[in-house]
PDB file of C-alpha atoms in Angstrom:
ATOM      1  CA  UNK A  21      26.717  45.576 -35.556  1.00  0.00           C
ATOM      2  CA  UNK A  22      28.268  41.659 -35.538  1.00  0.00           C
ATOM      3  CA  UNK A  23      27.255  41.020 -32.398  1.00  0.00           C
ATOM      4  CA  UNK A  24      23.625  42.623 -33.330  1.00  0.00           C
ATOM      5  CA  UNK A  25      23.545  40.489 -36.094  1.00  0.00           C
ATOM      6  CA  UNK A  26      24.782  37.308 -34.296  1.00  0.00           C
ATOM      7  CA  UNK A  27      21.752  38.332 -31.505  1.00  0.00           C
ATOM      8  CA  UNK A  28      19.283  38.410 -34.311  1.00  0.00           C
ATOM      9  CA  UNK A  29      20.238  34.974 -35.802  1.00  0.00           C
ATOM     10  CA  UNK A  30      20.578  33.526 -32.925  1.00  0.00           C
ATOM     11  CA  UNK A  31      17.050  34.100 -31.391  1.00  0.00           C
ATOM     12  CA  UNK A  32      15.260  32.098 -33.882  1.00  0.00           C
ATOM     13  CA  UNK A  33      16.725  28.965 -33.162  1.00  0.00           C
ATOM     14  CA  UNK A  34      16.741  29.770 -28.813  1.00  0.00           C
ATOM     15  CA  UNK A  35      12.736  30.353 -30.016  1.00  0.00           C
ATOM     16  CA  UNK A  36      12.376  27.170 -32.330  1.00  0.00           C
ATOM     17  CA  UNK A  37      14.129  24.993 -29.747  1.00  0.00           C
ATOM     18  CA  UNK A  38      11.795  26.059 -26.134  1.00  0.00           C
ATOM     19  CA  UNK A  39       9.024  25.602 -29.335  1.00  0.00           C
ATOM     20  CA  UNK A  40       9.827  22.123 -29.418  1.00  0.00           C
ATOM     21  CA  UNK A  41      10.701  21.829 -25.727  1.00  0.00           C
ATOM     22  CA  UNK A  42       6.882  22.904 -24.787  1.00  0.00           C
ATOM     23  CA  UNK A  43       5.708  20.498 -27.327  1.00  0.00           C
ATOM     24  CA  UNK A  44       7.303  17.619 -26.162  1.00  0.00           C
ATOM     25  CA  UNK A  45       6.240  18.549 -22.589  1.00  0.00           C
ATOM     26  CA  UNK A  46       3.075  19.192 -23.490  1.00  0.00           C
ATOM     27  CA  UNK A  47       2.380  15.943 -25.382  1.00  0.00           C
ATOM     28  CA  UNK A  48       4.076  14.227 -22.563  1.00  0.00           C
ATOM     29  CA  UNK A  49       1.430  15.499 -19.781  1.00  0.00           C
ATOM     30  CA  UNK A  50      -1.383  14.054 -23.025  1.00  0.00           C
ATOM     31  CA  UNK A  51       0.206  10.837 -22.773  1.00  0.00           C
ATOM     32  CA  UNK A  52       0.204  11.044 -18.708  1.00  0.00           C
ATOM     33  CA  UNK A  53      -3.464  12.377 -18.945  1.00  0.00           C
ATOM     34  CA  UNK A  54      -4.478   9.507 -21.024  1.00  0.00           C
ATOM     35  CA  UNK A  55      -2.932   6.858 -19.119  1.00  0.00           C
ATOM     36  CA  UNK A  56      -4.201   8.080 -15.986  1.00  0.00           C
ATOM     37  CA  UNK A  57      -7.876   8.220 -17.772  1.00  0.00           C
ATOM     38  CA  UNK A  58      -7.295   4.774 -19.342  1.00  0.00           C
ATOM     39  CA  UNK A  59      -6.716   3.653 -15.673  1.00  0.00           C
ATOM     40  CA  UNK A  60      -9.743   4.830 -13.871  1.00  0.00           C
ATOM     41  CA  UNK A  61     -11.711   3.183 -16.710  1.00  0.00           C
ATOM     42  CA  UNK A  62     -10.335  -0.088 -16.328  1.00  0.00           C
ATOM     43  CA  UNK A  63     -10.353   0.183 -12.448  1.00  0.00           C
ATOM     44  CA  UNK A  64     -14.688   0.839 -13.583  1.00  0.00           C
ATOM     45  CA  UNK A  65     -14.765  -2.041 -15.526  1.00  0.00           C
ATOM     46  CA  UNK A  66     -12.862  -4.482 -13.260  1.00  0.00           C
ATOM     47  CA  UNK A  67     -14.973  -3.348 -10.013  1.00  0.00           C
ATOM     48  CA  UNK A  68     -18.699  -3.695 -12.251  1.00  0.00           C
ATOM     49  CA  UNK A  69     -18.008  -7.108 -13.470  1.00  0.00           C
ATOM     50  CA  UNK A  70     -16.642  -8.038 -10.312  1.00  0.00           C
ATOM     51  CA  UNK A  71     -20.125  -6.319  -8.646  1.00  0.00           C
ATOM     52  CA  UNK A  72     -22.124  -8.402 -10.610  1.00  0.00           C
ATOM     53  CA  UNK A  73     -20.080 -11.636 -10.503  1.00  0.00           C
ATOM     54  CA  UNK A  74     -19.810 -11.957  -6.553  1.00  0.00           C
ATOM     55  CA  UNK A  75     -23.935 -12.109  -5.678  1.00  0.00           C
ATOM     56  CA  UNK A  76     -24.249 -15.042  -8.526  1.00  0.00           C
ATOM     57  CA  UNK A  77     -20.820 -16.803  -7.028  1.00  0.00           C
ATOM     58  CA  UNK A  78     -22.159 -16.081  -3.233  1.00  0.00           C
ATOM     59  CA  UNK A  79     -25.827 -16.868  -3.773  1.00  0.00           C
ATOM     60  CA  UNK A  80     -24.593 -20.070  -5.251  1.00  0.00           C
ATOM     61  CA  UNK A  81     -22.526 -21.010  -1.987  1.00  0.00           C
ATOM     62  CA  UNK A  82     -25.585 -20.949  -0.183  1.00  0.00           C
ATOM     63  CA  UNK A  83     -27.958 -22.764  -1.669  1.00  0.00           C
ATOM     64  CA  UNK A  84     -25.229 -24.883  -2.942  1.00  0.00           C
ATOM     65  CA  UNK A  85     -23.728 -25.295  -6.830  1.00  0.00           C
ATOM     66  CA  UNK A  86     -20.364 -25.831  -8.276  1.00  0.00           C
ATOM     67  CA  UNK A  87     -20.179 -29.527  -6.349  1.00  0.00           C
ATOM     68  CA  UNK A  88     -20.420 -28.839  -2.968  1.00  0.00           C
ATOM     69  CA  UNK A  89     -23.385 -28.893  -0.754  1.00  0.00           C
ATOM     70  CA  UNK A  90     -25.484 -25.644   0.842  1.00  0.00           C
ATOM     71  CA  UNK A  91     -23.436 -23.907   3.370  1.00  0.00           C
ATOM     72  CA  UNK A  92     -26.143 -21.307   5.275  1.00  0.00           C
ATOM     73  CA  UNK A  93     -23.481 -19.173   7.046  1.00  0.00           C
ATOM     74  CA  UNK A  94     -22.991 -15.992   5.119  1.00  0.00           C
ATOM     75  CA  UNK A  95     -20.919 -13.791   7.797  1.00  0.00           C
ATOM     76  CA  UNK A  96     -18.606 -16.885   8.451  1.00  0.00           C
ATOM     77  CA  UNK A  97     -18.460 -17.090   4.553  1.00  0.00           C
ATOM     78  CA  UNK A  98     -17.668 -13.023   4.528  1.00  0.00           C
ATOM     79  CA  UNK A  99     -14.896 -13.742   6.896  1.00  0.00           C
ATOM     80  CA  UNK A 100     -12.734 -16.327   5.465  1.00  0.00           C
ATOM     81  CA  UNK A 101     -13.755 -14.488   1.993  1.00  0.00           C
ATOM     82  CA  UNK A 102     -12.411 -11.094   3.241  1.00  0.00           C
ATOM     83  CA  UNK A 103      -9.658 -13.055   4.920  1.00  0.00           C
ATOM     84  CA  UNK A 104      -8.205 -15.035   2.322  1.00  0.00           C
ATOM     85  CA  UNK A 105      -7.692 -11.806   0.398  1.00  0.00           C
ATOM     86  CA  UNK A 106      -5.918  -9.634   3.232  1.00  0.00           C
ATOM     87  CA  UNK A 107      -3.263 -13.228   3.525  1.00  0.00           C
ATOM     88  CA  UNK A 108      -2.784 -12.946  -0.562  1.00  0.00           C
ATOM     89  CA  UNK A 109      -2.673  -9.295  -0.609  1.00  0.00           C
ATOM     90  CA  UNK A 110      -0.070  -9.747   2.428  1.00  0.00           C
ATOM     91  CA  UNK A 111       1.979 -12.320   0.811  1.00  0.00           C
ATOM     92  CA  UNK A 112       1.795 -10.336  -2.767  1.00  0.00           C
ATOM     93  CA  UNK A 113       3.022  -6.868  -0.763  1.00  0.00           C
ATOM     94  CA  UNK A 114       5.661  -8.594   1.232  1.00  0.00           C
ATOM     95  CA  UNK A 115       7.465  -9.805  -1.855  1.00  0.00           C
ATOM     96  CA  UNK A 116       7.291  -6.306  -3.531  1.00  0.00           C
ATOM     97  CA  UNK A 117       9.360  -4.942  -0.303  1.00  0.00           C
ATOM     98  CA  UNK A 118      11.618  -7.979  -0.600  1.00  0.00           C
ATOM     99  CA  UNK A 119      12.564  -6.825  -4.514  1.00  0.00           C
ATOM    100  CA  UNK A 120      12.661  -3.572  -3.421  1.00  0.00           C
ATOM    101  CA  UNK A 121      14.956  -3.732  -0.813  1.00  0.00           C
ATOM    102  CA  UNK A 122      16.903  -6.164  -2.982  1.00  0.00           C
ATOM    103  CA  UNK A 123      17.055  -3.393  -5.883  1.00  0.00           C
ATOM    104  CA  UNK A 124      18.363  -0.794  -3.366  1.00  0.00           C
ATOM    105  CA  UNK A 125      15.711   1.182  -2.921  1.00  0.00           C
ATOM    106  CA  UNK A 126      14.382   3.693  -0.241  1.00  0.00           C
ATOM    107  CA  UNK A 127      14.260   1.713   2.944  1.00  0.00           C
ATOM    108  CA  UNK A 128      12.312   4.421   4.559  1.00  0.00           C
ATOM    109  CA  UNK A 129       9.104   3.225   2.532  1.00  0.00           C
ATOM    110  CA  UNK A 130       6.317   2.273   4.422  1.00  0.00           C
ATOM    111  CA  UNK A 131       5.841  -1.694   4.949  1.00  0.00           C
ATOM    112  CA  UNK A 132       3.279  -3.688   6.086  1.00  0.00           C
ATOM    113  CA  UNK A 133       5.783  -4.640   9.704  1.00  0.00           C
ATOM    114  CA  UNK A 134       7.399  -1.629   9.182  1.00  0.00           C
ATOM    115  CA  UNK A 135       7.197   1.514  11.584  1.00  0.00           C
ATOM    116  CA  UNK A 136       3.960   3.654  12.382  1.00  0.00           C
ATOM    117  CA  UNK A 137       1.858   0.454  12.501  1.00  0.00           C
ATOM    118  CA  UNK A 138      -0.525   1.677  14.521  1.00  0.00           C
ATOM    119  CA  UNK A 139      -0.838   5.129  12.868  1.00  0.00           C
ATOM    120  CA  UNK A 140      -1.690   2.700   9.653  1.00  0.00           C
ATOM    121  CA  UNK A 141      -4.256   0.851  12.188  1.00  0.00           C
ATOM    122  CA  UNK A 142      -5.928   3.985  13.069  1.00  0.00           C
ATOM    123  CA  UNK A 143      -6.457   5.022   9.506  1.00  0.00           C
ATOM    124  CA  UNK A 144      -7.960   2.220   8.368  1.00  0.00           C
ATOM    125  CA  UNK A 145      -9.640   1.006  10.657  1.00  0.00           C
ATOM    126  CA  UNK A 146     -12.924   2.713  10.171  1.00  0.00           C
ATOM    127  CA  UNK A 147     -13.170   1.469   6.818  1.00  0.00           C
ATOM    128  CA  UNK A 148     -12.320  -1.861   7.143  1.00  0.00           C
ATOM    129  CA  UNK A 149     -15.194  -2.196  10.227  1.00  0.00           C
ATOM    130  CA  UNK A 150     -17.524  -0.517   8.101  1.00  0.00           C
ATOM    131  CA  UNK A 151     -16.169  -3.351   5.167  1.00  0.00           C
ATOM    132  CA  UNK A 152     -16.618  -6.018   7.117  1.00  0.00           C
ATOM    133  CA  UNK A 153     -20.230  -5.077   8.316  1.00  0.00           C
ATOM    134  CA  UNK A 154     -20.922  -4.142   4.785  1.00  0.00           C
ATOM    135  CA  UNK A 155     -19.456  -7.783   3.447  1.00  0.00           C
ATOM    136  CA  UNK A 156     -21.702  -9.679   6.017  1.00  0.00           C
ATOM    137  CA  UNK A 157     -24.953  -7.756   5.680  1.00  0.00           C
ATOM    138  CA  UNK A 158     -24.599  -8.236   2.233  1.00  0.00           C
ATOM    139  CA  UNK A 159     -24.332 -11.609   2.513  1.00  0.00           C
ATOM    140  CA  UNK A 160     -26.777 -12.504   4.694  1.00  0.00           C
ATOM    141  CA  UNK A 161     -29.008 -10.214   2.670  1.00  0.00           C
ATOM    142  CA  UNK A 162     -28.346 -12.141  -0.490  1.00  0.00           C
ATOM    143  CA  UNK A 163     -28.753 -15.496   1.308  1.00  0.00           C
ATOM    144  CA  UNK A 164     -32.269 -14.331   2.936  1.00  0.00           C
ATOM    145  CA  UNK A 165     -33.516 -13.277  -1.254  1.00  0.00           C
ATOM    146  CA  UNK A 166     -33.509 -14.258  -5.074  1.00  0.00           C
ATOM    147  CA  UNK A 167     -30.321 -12.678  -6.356  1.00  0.00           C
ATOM    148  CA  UNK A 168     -32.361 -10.334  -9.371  1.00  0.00           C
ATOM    149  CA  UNK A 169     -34.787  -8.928  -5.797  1.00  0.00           C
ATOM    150  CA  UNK A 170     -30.785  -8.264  -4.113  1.00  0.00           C
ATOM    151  CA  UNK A 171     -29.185  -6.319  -7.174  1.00  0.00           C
ATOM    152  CA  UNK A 172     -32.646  -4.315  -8.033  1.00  0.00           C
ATOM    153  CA  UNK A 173     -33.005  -3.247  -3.990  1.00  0.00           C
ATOM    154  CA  UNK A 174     -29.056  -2.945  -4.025  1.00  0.00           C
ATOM    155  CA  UNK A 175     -29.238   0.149  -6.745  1.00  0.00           C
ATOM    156  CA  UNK A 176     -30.713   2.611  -3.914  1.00  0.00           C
ATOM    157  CA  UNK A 177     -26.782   2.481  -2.683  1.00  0.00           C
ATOM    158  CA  UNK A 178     -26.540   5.575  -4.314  1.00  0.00           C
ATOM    159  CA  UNK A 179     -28.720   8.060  -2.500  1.00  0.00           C
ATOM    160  CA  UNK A 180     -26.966   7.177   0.322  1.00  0.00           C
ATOM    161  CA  UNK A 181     -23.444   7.749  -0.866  1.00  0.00           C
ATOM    162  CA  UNK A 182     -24.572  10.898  -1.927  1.00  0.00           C
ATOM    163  CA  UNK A 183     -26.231  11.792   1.698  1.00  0.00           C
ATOM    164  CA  UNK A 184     -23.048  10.655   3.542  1.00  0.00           C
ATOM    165  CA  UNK A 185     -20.462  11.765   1.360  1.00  0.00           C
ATOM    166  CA  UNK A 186     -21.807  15.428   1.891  1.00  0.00           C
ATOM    167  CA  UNK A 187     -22.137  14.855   6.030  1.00  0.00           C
ATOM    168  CA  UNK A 188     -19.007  12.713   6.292  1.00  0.00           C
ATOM    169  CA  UNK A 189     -16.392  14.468   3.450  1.00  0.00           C
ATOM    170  CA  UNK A 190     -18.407  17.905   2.775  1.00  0.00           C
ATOM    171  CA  UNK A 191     -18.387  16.687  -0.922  1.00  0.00           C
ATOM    172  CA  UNK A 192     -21.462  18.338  -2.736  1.00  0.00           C
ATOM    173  CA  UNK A 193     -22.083  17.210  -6.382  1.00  0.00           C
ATOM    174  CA  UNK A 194     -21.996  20.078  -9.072  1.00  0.00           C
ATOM    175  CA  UNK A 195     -25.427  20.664 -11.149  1.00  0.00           C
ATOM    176  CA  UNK A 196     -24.321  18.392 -13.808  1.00  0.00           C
ATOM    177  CA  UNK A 197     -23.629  15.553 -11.347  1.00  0.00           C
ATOM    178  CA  UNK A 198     -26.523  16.391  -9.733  1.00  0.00           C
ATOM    179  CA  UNK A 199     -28.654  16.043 -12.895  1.00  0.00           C
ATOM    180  CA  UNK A 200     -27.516  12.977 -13.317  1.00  0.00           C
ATOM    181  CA  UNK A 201     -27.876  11.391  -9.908  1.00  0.00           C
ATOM    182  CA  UNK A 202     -30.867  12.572  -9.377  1.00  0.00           C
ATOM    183  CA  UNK A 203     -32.599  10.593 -13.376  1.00  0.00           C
ATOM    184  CA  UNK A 204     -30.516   7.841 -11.528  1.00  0.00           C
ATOM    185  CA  UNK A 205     -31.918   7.643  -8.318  1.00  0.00           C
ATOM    186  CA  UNK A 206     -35.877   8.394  -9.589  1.00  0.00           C
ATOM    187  CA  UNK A 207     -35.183   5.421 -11.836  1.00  0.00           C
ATOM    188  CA  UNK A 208     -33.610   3.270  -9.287  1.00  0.00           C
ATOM    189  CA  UNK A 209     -36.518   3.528  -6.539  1.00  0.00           C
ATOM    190  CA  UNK A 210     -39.016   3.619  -9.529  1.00  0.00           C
ATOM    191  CA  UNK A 211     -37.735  -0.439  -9.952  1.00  0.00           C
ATOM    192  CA  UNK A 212     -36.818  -0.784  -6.299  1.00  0.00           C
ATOM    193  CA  UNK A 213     -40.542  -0.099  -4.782  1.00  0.00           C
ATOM    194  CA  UNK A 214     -42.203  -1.931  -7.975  1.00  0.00           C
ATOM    195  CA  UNK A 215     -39.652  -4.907  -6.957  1.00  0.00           C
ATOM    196  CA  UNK A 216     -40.629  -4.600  -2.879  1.00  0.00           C
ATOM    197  CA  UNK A 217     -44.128  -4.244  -4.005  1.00  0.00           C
ATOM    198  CA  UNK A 218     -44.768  -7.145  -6.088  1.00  0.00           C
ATOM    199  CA  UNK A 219     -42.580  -9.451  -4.113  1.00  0.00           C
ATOM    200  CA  UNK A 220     -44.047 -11.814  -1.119  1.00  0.00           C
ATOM    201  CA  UNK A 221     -40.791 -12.073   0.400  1.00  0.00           C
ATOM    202  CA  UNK A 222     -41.761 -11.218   4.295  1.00  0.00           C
ATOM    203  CA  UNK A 223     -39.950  -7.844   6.080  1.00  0.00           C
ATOM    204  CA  UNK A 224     -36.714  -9.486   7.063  1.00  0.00           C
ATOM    205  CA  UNK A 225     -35.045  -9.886   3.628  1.00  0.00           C
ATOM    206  CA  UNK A 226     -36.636  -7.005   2.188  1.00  0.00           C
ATOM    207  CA  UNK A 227     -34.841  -5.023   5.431  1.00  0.00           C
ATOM    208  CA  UNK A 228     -31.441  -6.451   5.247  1.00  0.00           C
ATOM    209  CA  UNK A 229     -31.527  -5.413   1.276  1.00  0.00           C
ATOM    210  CA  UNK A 230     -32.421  -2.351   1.767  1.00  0.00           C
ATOM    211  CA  UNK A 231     -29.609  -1.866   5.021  1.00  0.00           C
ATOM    212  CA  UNK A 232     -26.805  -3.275   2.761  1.00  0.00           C
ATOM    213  CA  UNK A 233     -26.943  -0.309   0.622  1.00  0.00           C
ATOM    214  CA  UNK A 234     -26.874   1.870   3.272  1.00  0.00           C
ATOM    215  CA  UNK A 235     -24.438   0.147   4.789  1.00  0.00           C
ATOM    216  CA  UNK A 236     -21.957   0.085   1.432  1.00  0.00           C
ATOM    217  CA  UNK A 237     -22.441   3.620   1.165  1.00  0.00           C
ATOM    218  CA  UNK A 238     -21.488   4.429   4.473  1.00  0.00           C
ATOM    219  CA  UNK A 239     -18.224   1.910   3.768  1.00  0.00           C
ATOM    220  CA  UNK A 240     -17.531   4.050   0.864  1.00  0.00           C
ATOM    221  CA  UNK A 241     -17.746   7.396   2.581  1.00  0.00           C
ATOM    222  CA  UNK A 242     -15.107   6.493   5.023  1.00  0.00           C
ATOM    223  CA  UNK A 243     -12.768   4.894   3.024  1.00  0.00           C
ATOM    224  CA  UNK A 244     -12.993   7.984   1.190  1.00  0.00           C
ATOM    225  CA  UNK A 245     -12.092  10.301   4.179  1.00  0.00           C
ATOM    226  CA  UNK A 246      -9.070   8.066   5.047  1.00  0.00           C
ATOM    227  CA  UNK A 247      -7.713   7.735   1.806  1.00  0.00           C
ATOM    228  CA  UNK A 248      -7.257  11.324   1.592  1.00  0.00           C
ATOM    229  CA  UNK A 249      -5.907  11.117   5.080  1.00  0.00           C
ATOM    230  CA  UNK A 250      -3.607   7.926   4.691  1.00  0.00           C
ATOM    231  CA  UNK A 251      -2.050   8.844   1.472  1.00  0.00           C
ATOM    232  CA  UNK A 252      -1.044  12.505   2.230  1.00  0.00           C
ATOM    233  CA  UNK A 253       2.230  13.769   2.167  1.00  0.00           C
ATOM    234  CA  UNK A 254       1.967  15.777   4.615  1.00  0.00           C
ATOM    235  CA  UNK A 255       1.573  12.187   7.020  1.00  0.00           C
ATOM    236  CA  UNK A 256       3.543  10.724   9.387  1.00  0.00           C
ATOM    237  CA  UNK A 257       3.970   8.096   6.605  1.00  0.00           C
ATOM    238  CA  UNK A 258       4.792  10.895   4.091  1.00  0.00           C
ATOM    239  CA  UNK A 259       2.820   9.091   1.751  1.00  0.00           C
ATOM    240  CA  UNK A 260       4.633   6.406   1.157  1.00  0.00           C
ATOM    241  CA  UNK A 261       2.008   3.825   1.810  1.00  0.00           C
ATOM    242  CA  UNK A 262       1.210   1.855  -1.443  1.00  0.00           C
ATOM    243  CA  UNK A 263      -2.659   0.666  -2.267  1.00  0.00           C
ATOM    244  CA  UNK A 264      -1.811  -2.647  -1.804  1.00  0.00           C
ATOM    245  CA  UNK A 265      -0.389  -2.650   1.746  1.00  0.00           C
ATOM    246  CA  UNK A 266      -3.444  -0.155   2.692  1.00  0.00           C
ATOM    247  CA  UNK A 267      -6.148  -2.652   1.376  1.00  0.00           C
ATOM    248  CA  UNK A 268      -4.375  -5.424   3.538  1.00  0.00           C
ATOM    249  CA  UNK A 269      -4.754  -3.563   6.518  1.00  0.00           C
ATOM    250  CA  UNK A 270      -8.343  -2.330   5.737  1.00  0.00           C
ATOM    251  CA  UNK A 271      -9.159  -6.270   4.542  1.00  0.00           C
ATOM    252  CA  UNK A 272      -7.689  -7.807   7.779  1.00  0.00           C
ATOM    253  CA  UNK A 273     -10.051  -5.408   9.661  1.00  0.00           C
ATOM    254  CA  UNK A 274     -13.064  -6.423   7.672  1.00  0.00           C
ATOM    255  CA  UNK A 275     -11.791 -10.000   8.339  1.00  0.00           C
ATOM    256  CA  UNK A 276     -11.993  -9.607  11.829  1.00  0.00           C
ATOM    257  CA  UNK A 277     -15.458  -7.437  12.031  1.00  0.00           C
ATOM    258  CA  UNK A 278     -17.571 -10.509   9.889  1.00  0.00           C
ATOM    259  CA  UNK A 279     -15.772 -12.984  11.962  1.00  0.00           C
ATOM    260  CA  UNK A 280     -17.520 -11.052  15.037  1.00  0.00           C
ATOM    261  CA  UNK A 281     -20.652 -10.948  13.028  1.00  0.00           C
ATOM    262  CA  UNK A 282     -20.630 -14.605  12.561  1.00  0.00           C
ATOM    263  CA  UNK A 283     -19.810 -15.670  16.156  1.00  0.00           C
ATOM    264  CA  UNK A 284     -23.145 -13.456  17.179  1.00  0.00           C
ATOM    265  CA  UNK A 285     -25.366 -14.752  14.891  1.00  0.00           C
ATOM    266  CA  UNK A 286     -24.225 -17.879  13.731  1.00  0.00           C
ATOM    267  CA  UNK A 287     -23.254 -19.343  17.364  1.00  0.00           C
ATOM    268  CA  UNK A 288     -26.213 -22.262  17.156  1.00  0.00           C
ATOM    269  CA  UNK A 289     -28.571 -20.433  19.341  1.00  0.00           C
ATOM    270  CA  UNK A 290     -29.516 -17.566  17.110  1.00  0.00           C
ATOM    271  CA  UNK A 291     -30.111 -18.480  13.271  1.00  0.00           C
ATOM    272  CA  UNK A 292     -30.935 -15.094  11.130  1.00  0.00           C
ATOM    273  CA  UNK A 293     -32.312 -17.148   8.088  1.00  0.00           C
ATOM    274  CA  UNK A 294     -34.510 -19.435  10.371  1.00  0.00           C
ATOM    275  CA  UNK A 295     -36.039 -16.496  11.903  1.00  0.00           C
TER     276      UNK A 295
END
């Protein structure tokens, strides 16, 4: 009967205490939850103002502003854009691995010279082609056009994400996102024909706008695909890869693919704009 009795007043406070125990894990995986969410939005925010900042900087290059004089060679100005940003992103990454290694830690984390360099190539190399192209059509798109004709032609982008990312990732939208993208995409081509209709731009820069969203989609698609790929476990890598050292790689592709761009069209014998 003591030990009975012990049992019983004992199991109240075992009960009370794994109580408090899921509590605490369970506002623990809020707090997670929230930060995650509180990420993605900012990530949003970041990448729209930064979507509607670059055509007003780029368009400004061209036709010249900001103290310096018109410089007509968008895919040359895509490459050292896209370039400068892999050599900070490389320079940024390479002292994270320095503290690292200085702290202690893992040295079997991936690194931009470290092993499986051209397993890293291979994954990203797709998207960073498809980058570059994307960086220098959209350029020479926005150079060829009046920035507001650009950004209204621009919003068809996502029909085509939609398209691709169902052929390239077998990702199909449930009825709720499909709801949505499809007021989206009625109201974008609603604006983007009455835009291409009441323009007198000639076929050329009403092309290249309308390729440049194609184009980004198709950039977003496979970056999609290799970001699952690149960042899995289950890798070669064992996912050790951070975001920044993949965006390097992906940047120093899209580097190279304008720079190509801009030696085929910008050479001095073949002028997009003065055709």
């Amino acid at each position: 009967p003591a030990s009975a009795i012990a049992n019983c007043r004992n199991r109240p406070v075992a009960s009370f205490s794994q109580l408090g125990m899921i509590m605490s894990l369970g506002s623990q995986d809020h707090a997670s939850s929230c930060r995650h969410y509180a990420k993605v939005a900012l990530s949003v925010i970041i990448y729209c103002l930064l979507v509607a900042a670059i055509p007003i900087y780029a368009k400004y290059i061209f036709e010249g502003g900001f103290g310096y004089k018109k410089f007509g060679y968008p895919c040359t100005i895509a490459s050292l854009q896209l370039g400068s940003a892999c050599v900070m992103l490389g320079l940024f990454h390479l002292c994270l691995h320095a503290c690292a290694r200085a702290r202690g830690k893992d040295d079997s984390a991936s690194w931009l010279f470290g092993p499986h360099l051209l397993f890293k190539l291979g994954q990203t190399w797709v998207p960073g082609a498809a980058f570059g192209l994307k960086y220098a059509v959209t350029n020479v798109a926005l150079s060829l056009a009046d920035t507001s004709t650009h950004v209204i032609l621009g919003a068809t982008e996502l029909v085509w994400v939609v398209i691709l990312a169902f052929i390239i990732n077998s990702e199909r939208p449930g009825l709720l996102e499909f709801c949505a993208v499809s007021v989206s995409i009625t109201g974008n081509f609603i604006v983007a024909f009455s835009a291409a209709k009441g323009t007198d731009s000639p076929f050329l820069p009403i092309f290249m706008n309308l390729l440049a969203p194609l184009v980004g989609a198709l950039c977003i698609s496979t970056l999609r695909k290799s970001v699952k790929s690149v960042f899995s476990p289950n890798n070669i890598l064992g996912g050790s890869i951070t975001k920044v050292e993949f965006t390097c790689l992906k940047l120093g592709v899209s580097s190279i693919t304008a720079l190509l761009g801009a030696m085929c069209i910008e050479n001095g014998a073949f002028s997009i704009n003065h055709q």
